[in-house]
PDB file of C-alpha atoms in Angstrom:
ATOM      1  CA  UNK U   1       5.579  -5.027 -13.029  1.00 40.00           C
ATOM      2  CA  UNK U   2       8.005  -7.601 -14.870  1.00 41.00           C
ATOM      3  CA  UNK U   3       8.411 -11.131 -14.354  1.00 39.00           C
ATOM      4  CA  UNK U   4      10.472 -13.307 -16.007  1.00 38.00           C
ATOM      5  CA  UNK U   5      11.260 -16.970 -15.697  1.00 42.00           C
ATOM      6  CA  UNK U   6      13.812 -17.681 -18.474  1.00 40.00           C
ATOM      7  CA  UNK U   7      17.139 -15.976 -19.958  1.00 36.00           C
ATOM      8  CA  UNK U   8      15.434 -12.242 -21.367  1.00 37.00           C
ATOM      9  CA  UNK U   9      17.475 -10.174 -24.038  1.00 35.00           C
ATOM     10  CA  UNK U  10      15.338  -6.844 -23.838  1.00 34.00           C
ATOM     11  CA  UNK U  11      15.731  -3.358 -25.313  1.00 34.00           C
ATOM     12  CA  UNK U  12      19.551  -2.062 -23.596  1.00 33.00           C
ATOM     13  CA  UNK U  13      17.314   0.396 -20.905  1.00 31.00           C
ATOM     14  CA  UNK U  14      16.030  -3.235 -19.548  1.00 30.00           C
ATOM     15  CA  UNK U  15      18.936  -5.644 -20.582  1.00 29.00           C
ATOM     16  CA  UNK U  16      18.899  -8.144 -17.707  1.00 31.00           C
ATOM     17  CA  UNK U  17      19.522 -11.808 -17.331  1.00 31.00           C
ATOM     18  CA  UNK U  18      17.286 -14.077 -15.189  1.00 34.00           C
ATOM     19  CA  UNK U  19      18.239 -17.880 -15.034  1.00 32.00           C
ATOM     20  CA  UNK U  20      16.288 -20.315 -16.180  1.00 30.00           C
ATOM     21  CA  UNK U  21      14.038 -22.788 -13.630  1.00 32.00           C
ATOM     22  CA  UNK U  22      13.135 -26.292 -14.232  1.00 30.00           C
ATOM     23  CA  UNK U  23      10.091 -25.360 -11.649  1.00 28.00           C
ATOM     24  CA  UNK U  24       9.148 -22.928 -14.280  1.00 28.00           C
ATOM     25  CA  UNK U  25       8.465 -25.759 -17.076  1.00 29.00           C
ATOM     26  CA  UNK U  26       5.256 -26.738 -18.301  1.00 31.00           C
ATOM     27  CA  UNK U  27       2.968 -27.100 -20.542  1.00 30.00           C
ATOM     28  CA  UNK U  28       0.282 -25.120 -22.439  1.00 32.00           C
ATOM     29  CA  UNK U  29      -2.992 -26.356 -23.814  1.00 32.00           C
ATOM     30  CA  UNK U  30      -4.096 -24.812 -27.080  1.00 29.00           C
ATOM     31  CA  UNK U  31      -7.475 -23.592 -27.574  1.00 32.00           C
ATOM     32  CA  UNK U  32      -9.722 -22.415 -30.354  1.00 29.00           C
ATOM     33  CA  UNK U  33     -10.240 -19.343 -28.887  1.00 28.00           C
ATOM     34  CA  UNK U  34      -7.470 -18.425 -29.967  1.00 28.00           C
ATOM     35  CA  UNK U  35      -7.696 -15.565 -32.137  1.00 27.00           C
ATOM     36  CA  UNK U  36      -5.566 -15.255 -35.067  1.00 29.00           C
ATOM     37  CA  UNK U  37      -1.719 -17.271 -35.610  1.00 31.00           C
ATOM     38  CA  UNK U  38       0.924 -15.366 -37.000  1.00 30.00           C
ATOM     39  CA  UNK U  39       3.895 -18.159 -38.156  1.00 29.00           C
ATOM     40  CA  UNK U  40       7.343 -18.178 -36.318  1.00 28.00           C
ATOM     41  CA  UNK U  41      10.513 -17.048 -39.049  1.00 29.00           C
ATOM     42  CA  UNK U  42      13.325 -18.978 -39.480  1.00 29.00           C
ATOM     43  CA  UNK U  43      12.113 -22.046 -38.376  1.00 27.00           C
ATOM     44  CA  UNK U  44      12.673 -25.910 -39.429  1.00 29.00           C
ATOM     45  CA  UNK U  45       8.975 -27.050 -38.960  1.00 27.00           C
ATOM     46  CA  UNK U  46       5.985 -25.286 -40.740  1.00 27.00           C
ATOM     47  CA  UNK U  47       4.179 -26.490 -37.349  1.00 28.00           C
ATOM     48  CA  UNK U  48       5.861 -23.433 -35.120  1.00 29.00           C
ATOM     49  CA  UNK U  49       2.780 -21.494 -34.493  1.00 30.00           C
ATOM     50  CA  UNK U  50       2.658 -18.325 -32.548  1.00 30.00           C
ATOM     51  CA  UNK U  51      -0.567 -17.484 -30.990  1.00 29.00           C
ATOM     52  CA  UNK U  52      -2.505 -15.296 -29.981  1.00 29.00           C
ATOM     53  CA  UNK U  53      -5.428 -15.077 -27.479  1.00 27.00           C
ATOM     54  CA  UNK U  54      -7.063 -12.487 -24.733  1.00 28.00           C
ATOM     55  CA  UNK U  55      -6.050 -13.561 -21.413  1.00 26.00           C
ATOM     56  CA  UNK U  56      -3.868 -10.318 -19.797  1.00 27.00           C
ATOM     57  CA  UNK U  57      -4.302  -6.700 -19.330  1.00 24.00           C
ATOM     58  CA  UNK U  58      -2.993  -3.866 -18.490  1.00 25.00           C
ATOM     59  CA  UNK U  59      -3.651  -0.313 -18.802  1.00 23.00           C
ATOM     60  CA  UNK U  60      -0.238   2.648 -18.546  1.00 24.00           C
ATOM     61  CA  UNK U  61      -0.645   5.833 -16.657  1.00 25.00           C
ATOM     62  CA  UNK U  62       2.280   8.359 -16.333  1.00 25.00           C
ATOM     63  CA  UNK U  63       1.844  12.121 -15.100  1.00 24.00           C
ATOM     64  CA  UNK U  64       3.862  15.070 -15.300  1.00 27.00           C
ATOM     65  CA  UNK U  65       2.357  17.238 -13.653  1.00 25.00           C
ATOM     66  CA  UNK U  66      -1.242  16.626 -12.399  1.00 27.00           C
ATOM     67  CA  UNK U  67      -2.824  18.245 -15.893  1.00 27.00           C
ATOM     68  CA  UNK U  68       0.079  16.039 -18.100  1.00 25.00           C
ATOM     69  CA  UNK U  69      -1.034  12.474 -17.860  1.00 26.00           C
ATOM     70  CA  UNK U  70       0.090  10.238 -20.510  1.00 27.00           C
ATOM     71  CA  UNK U  71      -2.526   7.335 -20.195  1.00 28.00           C
ATOM     72  CA  UNK U  72      -3.740   4.425 -22.724  1.00 28.00           C
ATOM     73  CA  UNK U  73      -6.659   5.675 -24.383  1.00 26.00           C
ATOM     74  CA  UNK U  74      -9.245   4.742 -24.283  1.00 29.00           C
ATOM     75  CA  UNK U  75      -9.715   3.679 -21.158  1.00 26.00           C
ATOM     76  CA  UNK U  76     -10.875  -0.219 -21.940  1.00 28.00           C
ATOM     77  CA  UNK U  77      -8.588  -2.849 -20.503  1.00 27.00           C
ATOM     78  CA  UNK U  78      -6.800  -4.241 -23.601  1.00 28.00           C
ATOM     79  CA  UNK U  79      -6.217  -7.587 -23.542  1.00 27.00           C
ATOM     80  CA  UNK U  80      -2.426  -9.679 -24.736  1.00 28.00           C
ATOM     81  CA  UNK U  81      -1.566 -12.988 -24.743  1.00 28.00           C
ATOM     82  CA  UNK U  82       1.273 -14.786 -26.658  1.00 31.00           C
ATOM     83  CA  UNK U  83       2.197 -18.109 -26.978  1.00 33.00           C
ATOM     84  CA  UNK U  84       4.573 -19.955 -29.338  1.00 34.00           C
ATOM     85  CA  UNK U  85       3.648 -23.253 -29.836  1.00 32.00           C
ATOM     86  CA  UNK U  86       6.028 -26.182 -31.400  1.00 31.00           C
ATOM     87  CA  UNK U  87       5.926 -29.499 -31.665  1.00 32.00           C
ATOM     88  CA  UNK U  88       7.546 -30.948 -28.319  1.00 33.00           C
ATOM     89  CA  UNK U  89       6.659 -30.616 -24.826  1.00 36.00           C
ATOM     90  CA  UNK U  90       8.231 -28.079 -22.739  1.00 41.00           C
ATOM     91  CA  UNK U  91       6.848 -24.639 -22.339  1.00 46.00           C
ATOM     92  CA  UNK U  92       8.226 -21.721 -20.884  1.00 46.00           C
ATOM     93  CA  UNK U  93       6.652 -18.095 -20.419  1.00 50.00           C
ATOM     94  CA  UNK U  94       8.263 -14.733 -19.725  1.00 50.00           C
ATOM     95  CA  UNK U  95       6.426 -12.012 -18.785  1.00 47.00           C
ATOM     96  CA  UNK U  96       7.254  -8.589 -20.622  1.00 48.00           C
ATOM     97  CA  UNK U  97       6.713  -4.551 -20.406  1.00 49.00           C
ATOM     98  CA  UNK U  98       3.434  -3.442 -20.748  1.00 49.00           C
ATOM     99  CA  UNK U  99       2.243  -6.917 -19.050  1.00 46.00           C
ATOM    100  CA  UNK U 100       2.418  -9.360 -22.356  1.00 50.00           C
ATOM    101  CA  UNK U 101       3.102 -12.521 -21.716  1.00 53.00           C
ATOM    102  CA  UNK U 102       5.091 -14.979 -23.789  1.00 53.00           C
ATOM    103  CA  UNK U 103       5.309 -18.552 -23.593  1.00 53.00           C
ATOM    104  CA  UNK U 104       7.260 -21.131 -25.679  1.00 50.00           C
ATOM    105  CA  UNK U 105       6.835 -24.547 -26.152  1.00 45.00           C
ATOM    106  CA  UNK U 106      10.169 -25.321 -26.949  1.00 44.00           C
ATOM    107  CA  UNK U 107      11.370 -29.022 -28.442  1.00 42.00           C
ATOM    108  CA  UNK U 108      14.204 -30.229 -26.647  1.00 41.00           C
ATOM    109  CA  UNK U 109      16.236 -27.581 -26.124  1.00 36.00           C
ATOM    110  CA  UNK U 110      17.030 -24.446 -28.242  1.00 36.00           C
ATOM    111  CA  UNK U 111      17.419 -20.717 -28.119  1.00 36.00           C
ATOM    112  CA  UNK U 112      14.232 -18.773 -29.250  1.00 38.00           C
ATOM    113  CA  UNK U 113      13.670 -14.855 -30.175  1.00 40.00           C
ATOM    114  CA  UNK U 114      10.686 -13.377 -29.841  1.00 40.00           C
ATOM    115  CA  UNK U 115      10.730  -9.963 -31.550  1.00 37.00           C
ATOM    116  CA  UNK U 116       7.882  -7.316 -31.202  1.00 38.00           C
ATOM    117  CA  UNK U 117       7.342  -4.291 -32.966  1.00 39.00           C
ATOM    118  CA  UNK U 118       5.373  -1.979 -30.995  1.00 42.00           C
ATOM    119  CA  UNK U 119       3.225   0.921 -32.742  1.00 42.00           C
ATOM    120  CA  UNK U 120       2.506   3.566 -30.103  1.00 45.00           C
ATOM    121  CA  UNK U 121       0.503   6.751 -31.189  1.00 44.00           C
ATOM    122  CA  UNK U 122       0.376   9.625 -29.114  1.00 44.00           C
ATOM    123  CA  UNK U 123      -2.311  12.459 -28.526  1.00 46.00           C
ATOM    124  CA  UNK U 124      -2.175  15.666 -27.729  1.00 44.00           C
ATOM    125  CA  UNK U 125      -5.072  18.215 -26.480  1.00 44.00           C
ATOM    126  CA  UNK U 126      -3.895  21.741 -25.899  1.00 42.00           C
ATOM    127  CA  UNK U 127      -5.982  25.243 -25.812  1.00 42.00           C
ATOM    128  CA  UNK U 128      -3.363  27.659 -27.235  1.00 44.00           C
ATOM    129  CA  UNK U 129      -1.126  27.865 -29.790  1.00 45.00           C
ATOM    130  CA  UNK U 130       2.515  26.584 -28.714  1.00 46.00           C
ATOM    131  CA  UNK U 131       4.552  23.708 -29.564  1.00 50.00           C
ATOM    132  CA  UNK U 132       4.311  20.923 -27.110  1.00 47.00           C
ATOM    133  CA  UNK U 133       7.143  17.958 -27.416  1.00 51.00           C
ATOM    134  CA  UNK U 134       5.999  14.576 -26.102  1.00 50.00           C
ATOM    135  CA  UNK U 135       8.642  12.550 -23.647  1.00 48.00           C
ATOM    136  CA  UNK U 136       7.423   8.303 -24.719  1.00 48.00           C
ATOM    137  CA  UNK U 137       9.000   5.479 -23.210  1.00 48.00           C
ATOM    138  CA  UNK U 138      12.075   4.993 -24.170  1.00 47.00           C
ATOM    139  CA  UNK U 139      13.098   8.309 -24.035  1.00 43.00           C
ATOM    140  CA  UNK U 140      12.061   9.336 -27.839  1.00 48.00           C
ATOM    141  CA  UNK U 141      10.809  12.073 -27.483  1.00 48.00           C
ATOM    142  CA  UNK U 142       8.284  13.975 -30.561  1.00 49.00           C
ATOM    143  CA  UNK U 143       7.109  17.674 -30.580  1.00 52.00           C
ATOM    144  CA  UNK U 144       4.457  18.674 -32.467  1.00 48.00           C
ATOM    145  CA  UNK U 145       2.357  22.401 -32.924  1.00 47.00           C
ATOM    146  CA  UNK U 146      -0.774  22.707 -31.863  1.00 45.00           C
ATOM    147  CA  UNK U 147      -3.719  25.394 -31.617  1.00 44.00           C
ATOM    148  CA  UNK U 148      -6.965  25.820 -30.233  1.00 44.00           C
ATOM    149  CA  UNK U 149      -8.310  22.783 -28.818  1.00 45.00           C
ATOM    150  CA  UNK U 150      -7.045  20.291 -31.393  1.00 45.00           C
ATOM    151  CA  UNK U 151      -5.779  16.587 -30.859  1.00 47.00           C
ATOM    152  CA  UNK U 152      -2.965  15.876 -32.608  1.00 48.00           C
ATOM    153  CA  UNK U 153      -1.244  12.130 -32.990  1.00 50.00           C
ATOM    154  CA  UNK U 154       1.934  11.332 -32.996  1.00 49.00           C
ATOM    155  CA  UNK U 155       2.853   7.462 -34.383  1.00 47.00           C
ATOM    156  CA  UNK U 156       5.744   6.099 -32.827  1.00 46.00           C
ATOM    157  CA  UNK U 157       7.744   2.485 -34.227  1.00 48.00           C
ATOM    158  CA  UNK U 158       9.120   0.549 -31.677  1.00 48.00           C
ATOM    159  CA  UNK U 159      11.617  -2.569 -31.552  1.00 45.00           C
ATOM    160  CA  UNK U 160      11.514  -5.216 -28.900  1.00 45.00           C
ATOM    161  CA  UNK U 161      13.664  -8.649 -28.122  1.00 43.00           C
ATOM    162  CA  UNK U 162      12.767 -11.014 -26.238  1.00 45.00           C
ATOM    163  CA  UNK U 163      14.950 -14.121 -25.812  1.00 47.00           C
ATOM    164  CA  UNK U 164      14.807 -17.145 -24.323  1.00 45.00           C
ATOM    165  CA  UNK U 165      17.897 -19.274 -24.109  1.00 41.00           C
ATOM    166  CA  UNK U 166      18.403 -22.780 -23.799  1.00 42.00           C
ATOM    167  CA  UNK U 167      21.041 -25.392 -25.061  1.00 44.00           C
ATOM    168  CA  UNK U 168      21.644 -26.337 -28.447  1.00 44.00           C
ATOM    169  CA  UNK U 169      22.206 -22.516 -29.459  1.00 43.00           C
ATOM    170  CA  UNK U 170      19.993 -22.512 -32.257  1.00 43.00           C
ATOM    171  CA  UNK U 171      17.961 -19.551 -32.599  1.00 45.00           C
ATOM    172  CA  UNK U 172      14.337 -18.799 -33.864  1.00 43.00           C
ATOM    173  CA  UNK U 173      13.004 -15.898 -34.064  1.00 46.00           C
ATOM    174  CA  UNK U 174       9.565 -13.858 -34.781  1.00 42.00           C
ATOM    175  CA  UNK U 175       8.727 -10.766 -35.101  1.00 41.00           C
ATOM    176  CA  UNK U 176       4.534  -9.305 -34.009  1.00 41.00           C
ATOM    177  CA  UNK U 177       3.369  -5.595 -34.759  1.00 44.00           C
ATOM    178  CA  UNK U 178       1.333  -4.047 -32.290  1.00 47.00           C
ATOM    179  CA  UNK U 179      -0.843  -1.081 -32.169  1.00 43.00           C
ATOM    180  CA  UNK U 180      -1.351   0.994 -29.044  1.00 45.00           C
ATOM    181  CA  UNK U 181      -2.632   4.027 -28.723  1.00 42.00           C
ATOM    182  CA  UNK U 182      -1.474   6.907 -26.198  1.00 44.00           C
ATOM    183  CA  UNK U 183      -2.592   9.913 -25.224  1.00 46.00           C
ATOM    184  CA  UNK U 184      -1.383  12.924 -23.518  1.00 45.00           C
ATOM    185  CA  UNK U 185      -3.800  15.692 -21.997  1.00 43.00           C
ATOM    186  CA  UNK U 186      -2.097  19.162 -21.079  1.00 42.00           C
ATOM    187  CA  UNK U 187      -4.098  22.007 -19.553  1.00 42.00           C
ATOM    188  CA  UNK U 188      -2.995  25.003 -19.593  1.00 40.00           C
ATOM    189  CA  UNK U 189      -3.971  27.852 -16.971  1.00 38.00           C
ATOM    190  CA  UNK U 190      -3.772  31.270 -17.137  1.00 36.00           C
ATOM    191  CA  UNK U 191       0.089  31.346 -15.401  1.00 35.00           C
ATOM    192  CA  UNK U 192       1.537  27.297 -15.862  1.00 34.00           C
ATOM    193  CA  UNK U 193       5.235  26.221 -14.678  1.00 34.00           C
ATOM    194  CA  UNK U 194       5.563  24.426 -17.856  1.00 35.00           C
ATOM    195  CA  UNK U 195       4.817  22.659 -20.923  1.00 35.00           C
ATOM    196  CA  UNK U 196       5.467  19.061 -21.456  1.00 36.00           C
ATOM    197  CA  UNK U 197       9.366  18.451 -21.190  1.00 31.00           C
ATOM    198  CA  UNK U 198      11.082  18.188 -24.307  1.00 26.00           C
TER     199      UNK U 198
END
């Protein structure tokens, strides 16, 4: 599910643009429930703050075979909501891959770029000595050699950039690191068709 209500610049696989409409403008009240803050980089005002709170959920499943499942681990819900709050009144929201919602309250109209770095961990559990490869989102492939029902993890960094474009053509950027864990379980039968795709 990808919902966009402004101009969004994503990684090449997702790149497309949706024009901003006034109907998407609204204010976002701030609350002390927000867990922590991260400063907005390269901003003329020190009051520009990224707020992180827990207001939405996602879980990702991806199957190669019936026994080869890439899933969000652990299976409890992860709740992510991010707001960039600045000094004036207009707020714009976008929902980007992994169902993370970003809200930007902008002074007048400028260009704001949200640069989000994800750190993904992928795990595999197998039953025999063999080399398996995990093809993770965005078409990156990582290989590991495993043996005897041991679980191995691969940590992979990604970089996503989301942009909200409005007049005056000034750019503000933030970088937000996250940690997600994904596991892939590989079950080997006596006669199996193929391993996890390379």
